[in-house]
Amino acid sequence: AVPAGLAAAVASFNRGQLEERERARRAGRRPLSDITLESRLRILRDLAVHLTSARPVTRWPEVTTADLDGLLGHSPGNRHQRTYALRGFFGWAKRRNLILIDPATALQLGSQPAFTGSVLDASTQRALFRRWTGSTAHPHERLTGLLALLHAASNAQLRSLTIDDADYAQRTLNLAGRPFPAPL
């Protein structure tokens, strides 16, 4: 059983995440998905279980960096996501004065998940580039291919494009999640 002090803080953190999601939605920003919120709660649940099974921890100020490293050591493949979620939670807890020292500050993020898709060989890439810069392919194929090849635009970024994302005067395109527009 998870101590009430640990569970109450996680419930409050979850309410804060839901409020932030609603603010993002109202402001027109990309809100957090249900899957993201659930995975963060799952990570915090795993932490609470780890803490109560390793030693009797009843409050968040008792958590140390070694405790967090112990949790992260159980699944090194998930280290990046878990560390990110733990940093978010303990940063929130520090801002709310639930803890004085953030034990997640010293954690290293670990490597981000690498690209796992297939990569075309250089000759195939050149052939596609010639096709897309020529006039034989459909304009939609040409745009999609060149944005993916030259700007590494993801499927989600391409699907979310609207006519308002194009700035004809500057000859740029605003891709979702990018800090600067992509030149055309």
Short mmCIF file of C-alpha atoms in Angstrom, two decimals:
data_model
loop_
_atom_site.label_atom_id
_atom_site.label_comp_id
_atom_site.label_asym_id
_atom_site.label_seq_id
_atom_site.Cartn_x
_atom_site.Cartn_y
_atom_site.Cartn_z
CA ALA A 1 0.00 0.00 0.00
CA VAL A 2 1.23 3.47 -0.88
CA PRO A 3 1.30 5.94 2.04
CA ALA A 4 -1.40 8.63 1.91
CA GLY A 5 1.18 11.45 1.81
CA LEU A 6 2.72 10.09 -1.39
CA ALA A 7 -0.64 9.40 -3.04
CA ALA A 8 -2.08 12.83 -2.18
CA ALA A 9 0.83 14.64 -3.85
CA VAL A 10 0.53 12.50 -6.99
CA ALA A 11 -3.21 13.22 -7.16
CA SER A 12 -2.53 16.94 -6.85
CA PHE A 13 0.18 16.70 -9.54
CA ASN A 14 -2.31 14.96 -11.82
CA ARG A 15 -4.88 17.71 -11.29
CA GLY A 16 -2.18 20.26 -12.17
CA GLN A 17 -1.38 18.37 -15.39
CA LEU A 18 -5.04 18.30 -16.35
CA GLU A 19 -5.33 22.04 -15.71
CA GLU A 20 -2.21 22.67 -17.81
CA ARG A 21 -3.68 20.59 -20.61
CA GLU A 22 -6.85 22.66 -20.52
CA ARG A 23 -4.84 25.93 -20.55
CA ALA A 24 -2.87 24.67 -23.55
CA ARG A 25 -6.08 23.76 -25.34
CA ARG A 26 -7.59 27.21 -24.69
CA ALA A 27 -4.38 28.95 -25.82
CA GLY A 28 -4.27 26.98 -29.05
CA ARG A 29 -1.12 25.08 -28.08
CA ARG A 30 -0.73 21.34 -28.37
CA PRO A 31 -2.20 19.78 -25.19
CA LEU A 32 -0.77 16.72 -23.48
CA SER A 33 -2.35 13.48 -24.63
CA ASP A 34 -4.09 11.00 -22.37
CA ILE A 35 -1.32 8.50 -23.07
CA THR A 36 1.34 10.97 -21.87
CA LEU A 37 -0.59 11.73 -18.69
CA GLU A 38 -1.17 8.04 -18.01
CA SER A 39 2.47 7.14 -18.56
CA ARG A 40 3.60 9.86 -16.14
CA LEU A 41 1.19 8.57 -13.51
CA ARG A 42 2.36 5.01 -14.15
CA ILE A 43 5.97 6.09 -13.62
CA LEU A 44 5.07 7.83 -10.36
CA ARG A 45 3.13 4.73 -9.25
CA ASP A 46 6.18 2.59 -10.00
CA LEU A 47 8.33 5.02 -8.00
CA ALA A 48 5.96 4.89 -5.01
CA VAL A 49 5.95 1.08 -5.09
CA HIS A 50 9.75 1.03 -5.40
CA LEU A 51 10.14 3.46 -2.49
CA THR A 52 7.82 1.59 -0.15
CA SER A 53 9.35 -1.80 -0.97
CA ALA A 54 12.99 -0.65 -0.64
CA ARG A 55 12.64 1.19 2.67
CA PRO A 56 9.83 2.82 4.64
CA VAL A 57 9.34 6.13 2.80
CA THR A 58 6.17 7.98 3.82
CA ARG A 59 6.81 11.51 2.51
CA TRP A 60 8.35 12.97 -0.64
CA PRO A 61 11.13 14.91 1.18
CA GLU A 62 12.59 11.54 2.22
CA VAL A 63 13.30 10.57 -1.41
CA THR A 64 16.95 10.70 -2.47
CA THR A 65 18.71 10.65 -5.82
CA ALA A 66 19.87 7.11 -4.99
CA ASP A 67 16.21 6.04 -4.68
CA LEU A 68 15.48 7.46 -8.12
CA ASP A 69 18.58 5.81 -9.60
CA GLY A 70 17.38 2.52 -8.13
CA LEU A 71 14.08 2.86 -9.97
CA LEU A 72 15.76 3.90 -13.21
CA GLY A 73 18.13 0.94 -13.01
CA HIS A 74 15.22 -1.51 -13.32
CA SER A 75 14.46 -0.53 -16.93
CA PRO A 76 17.39 1.19 -18.66
CA GLY A 77 15.52 1.21 -21.98
CA ASN A 78 12.92 3.56 -20.47
CA ARG A 79 15.43 5.78 -18.69
CA HIS A 80 14.88 8.87 -20.85
CA GLN A 81 11.09 8.90 -20.47
CA ARG A 82 11.17 8.00 -16.77
CA THR A 83 13.81 10.63 -15.96
CA TYR A 84 11.83 13.29 -17.82
CA ALA A 85 8.67 12.41 -15.87
CA LEU A 86 10.52 12.35 -12.54
CA ARG A 87 12.10 15.74 -13.23
CA GLY A 88 8.67 17.14 -14.02
CA PHE A 89 7.12 15.78 -10.84
CA PHE A 90 9.91 16.81 -8.47
CA GLY A 91 10.16 20.25 -10.10
CA TRP A 92 6.42 20.64 -9.50
CA ALA A 93 6.83 19.43 -5.89
CA LYS A 94 9.61 21.93 -5.25
CA ARG A 95 7.56 24.83 -6.65
CA ARG A 96 4.74 23.80 -4.29
CA ASN A 97 7.17 23.64 -1.33
CA LEU A 98 6.49 19.92 -0.80
CA ILE A 99 10.26 19.33 -0.92
CA LEU A 100 13.24 21.58 -0.28
CA ILE A 101 15.79 19.78 -2.44
CA ASP A 102 14.96 18.28 -5.82
CA PRO A 103 16.47 14.77 -5.96
CA ALA A 104 15.86 14.52 -9.72
CA THR A 105 18.18 17.43 -10.60
CA ALA A 106 21.28 15.22 -10.66
CA LEU A 107 19.72 12.58 -12.91
CA GLN A 108 21.13 12.17 -16.40
CA LEU A 109 18.45 11.86 -19.09
CA GLY A 110 20.13 9.04 -20.96
CA SER A 111 20.01 8.62 -24.69
CA GLN A 112 16.86 9.44 -26.55
CA PRO A 113 15.28 6.61 -28.44
CA ALA A 114 17.04 6.34 -31.78
CA PHE A 115 15.40 6.33 -35.18
CA THR A 116 14.33 2.76 -35.92
CA GLY A 117 12.88 3.12 -39.40
CA SER A 118 14.51 1.99 -42.60
CA VAL A 119 16.87 4.35 -44.42
CA LEU A 120 17.14 4.43 -48.19
CA ASP A 121 20.56 4.09 -49.77
CA ALA A 122 22.12 7.22 -51.31
CA SER A 123 21.34 6.28 -54.95
CA THR A 124 17.63 5.78 -54.17
CA GLN A 125 17.55 9.10 -52.30
CA ARG A 126 19.10 10.85 -55.32
CA ALA A 127 16.55 9.27 -57.66
CA LEU A 128 13.68 10.41 -55.45
CA PHE A 129 15.17 13.89 -55.18
CA ARG A 130 15.34 14.13 -59.00
CA ARG A 131 11.74 12.88 -59.26
CA TRP A 132 10.49 15.39 -56.69
CA THR A 133 12.35 18.36 -58.17
CA GLY A 134 11.16 17.48 -61.68
CA SER A 135 7.67 17.87 -63.05
CA THR A 136 6.60 14.22 -63.46
CA ALA A 137 5.36 13.58 -59.91
CA HIS A 138 2.09 14.86 -58.47
CA PRO A 139 2.54 18.21 -56.63
CA HIS A 140 1.39 16.70 -53.31
CA GLU A 141 3.97 13.91 -53.61
CA ARG A 142 6.66 16.42 -54.46
CA LEU A 143 5.85 18.66 -51.48
CA THR A 144 5.61 15.76 -49.03
CA GLY A 145 8.79 14.12 -50.27
CA LEU A 146 10.88 17.28 -50.26
CA LEU A 147 9.69 18.35 -46.81
CA ALA A 148 10.51 14.89 -45.45
CA LEU A 149 13.87 14.69 -47.21
CA LEU A 150 15.17 18.24 -46.75
CA HIS A 151 13.52 19.26 -43.46
CA ALA A 152 12.94 15.85 -41.80
CA ALA A 153 9.26 16.71 -41.45
CA SER A 154 7.38 13.99 -39.58
CA ASN A 155 4.08 12.47 -40.66
CA ALA A 156 2.30 14.35 -37.86
CA GLN A 157 3.79 17.68 -39.00
CA LEU A 158 2.75 17.04 -42.60
CA ARG A 159 -0.78 16.00 -41.63
CA SER A 160 -1.27 19.10 -39.49
CA LEU A 161 -0.27 21.56 -42.23
CA THR A 162 -2.84 24.17 -43.18
CA ILE A 163 -2.80 26.96 -45.75
CA ASP A 164 -2.21 29.43 -42.90
CA ASP A 165 1.14 27.75 -42.16
CA ALA A 166 2.58 29.03 -45.45
CA ASP A 167 4.11 32.50 -45.49
CA TYR A 168 4.33 33.40 -49.18
CA ALA A 169 6.09 36.71 -48.61
CA GLN A 170 8.90 35.13 -46.57
CA ARG A 171 8.83 31.87 -48.59
CA THR A 172 8.64 29.80 -45.38
CA LEU A 173 6.42 27.12 -43.90
CA ASN A 174 5.57 26.79 -40.20
CA LEU A 175 5.93 23.13 -39.16
CA ALA A 176 4.30 22.19 -35.85
CA GLY A 177 6.76 21.99 -32.98
CA ARG A 178 9.55 23.82 -34.80
CA PRO A 179 10.92 27.02 -33.25
CA PHE A 180 11.62 28.59 -36.64
CA PRO A 181 9.84 28.38 -39.99
CA ALA A 182 11.26 26.06 -42.63
CA PRO A 183 12.49 27.81 -45.79
CA LEU A 184 10.86 26.79 -49.06
#
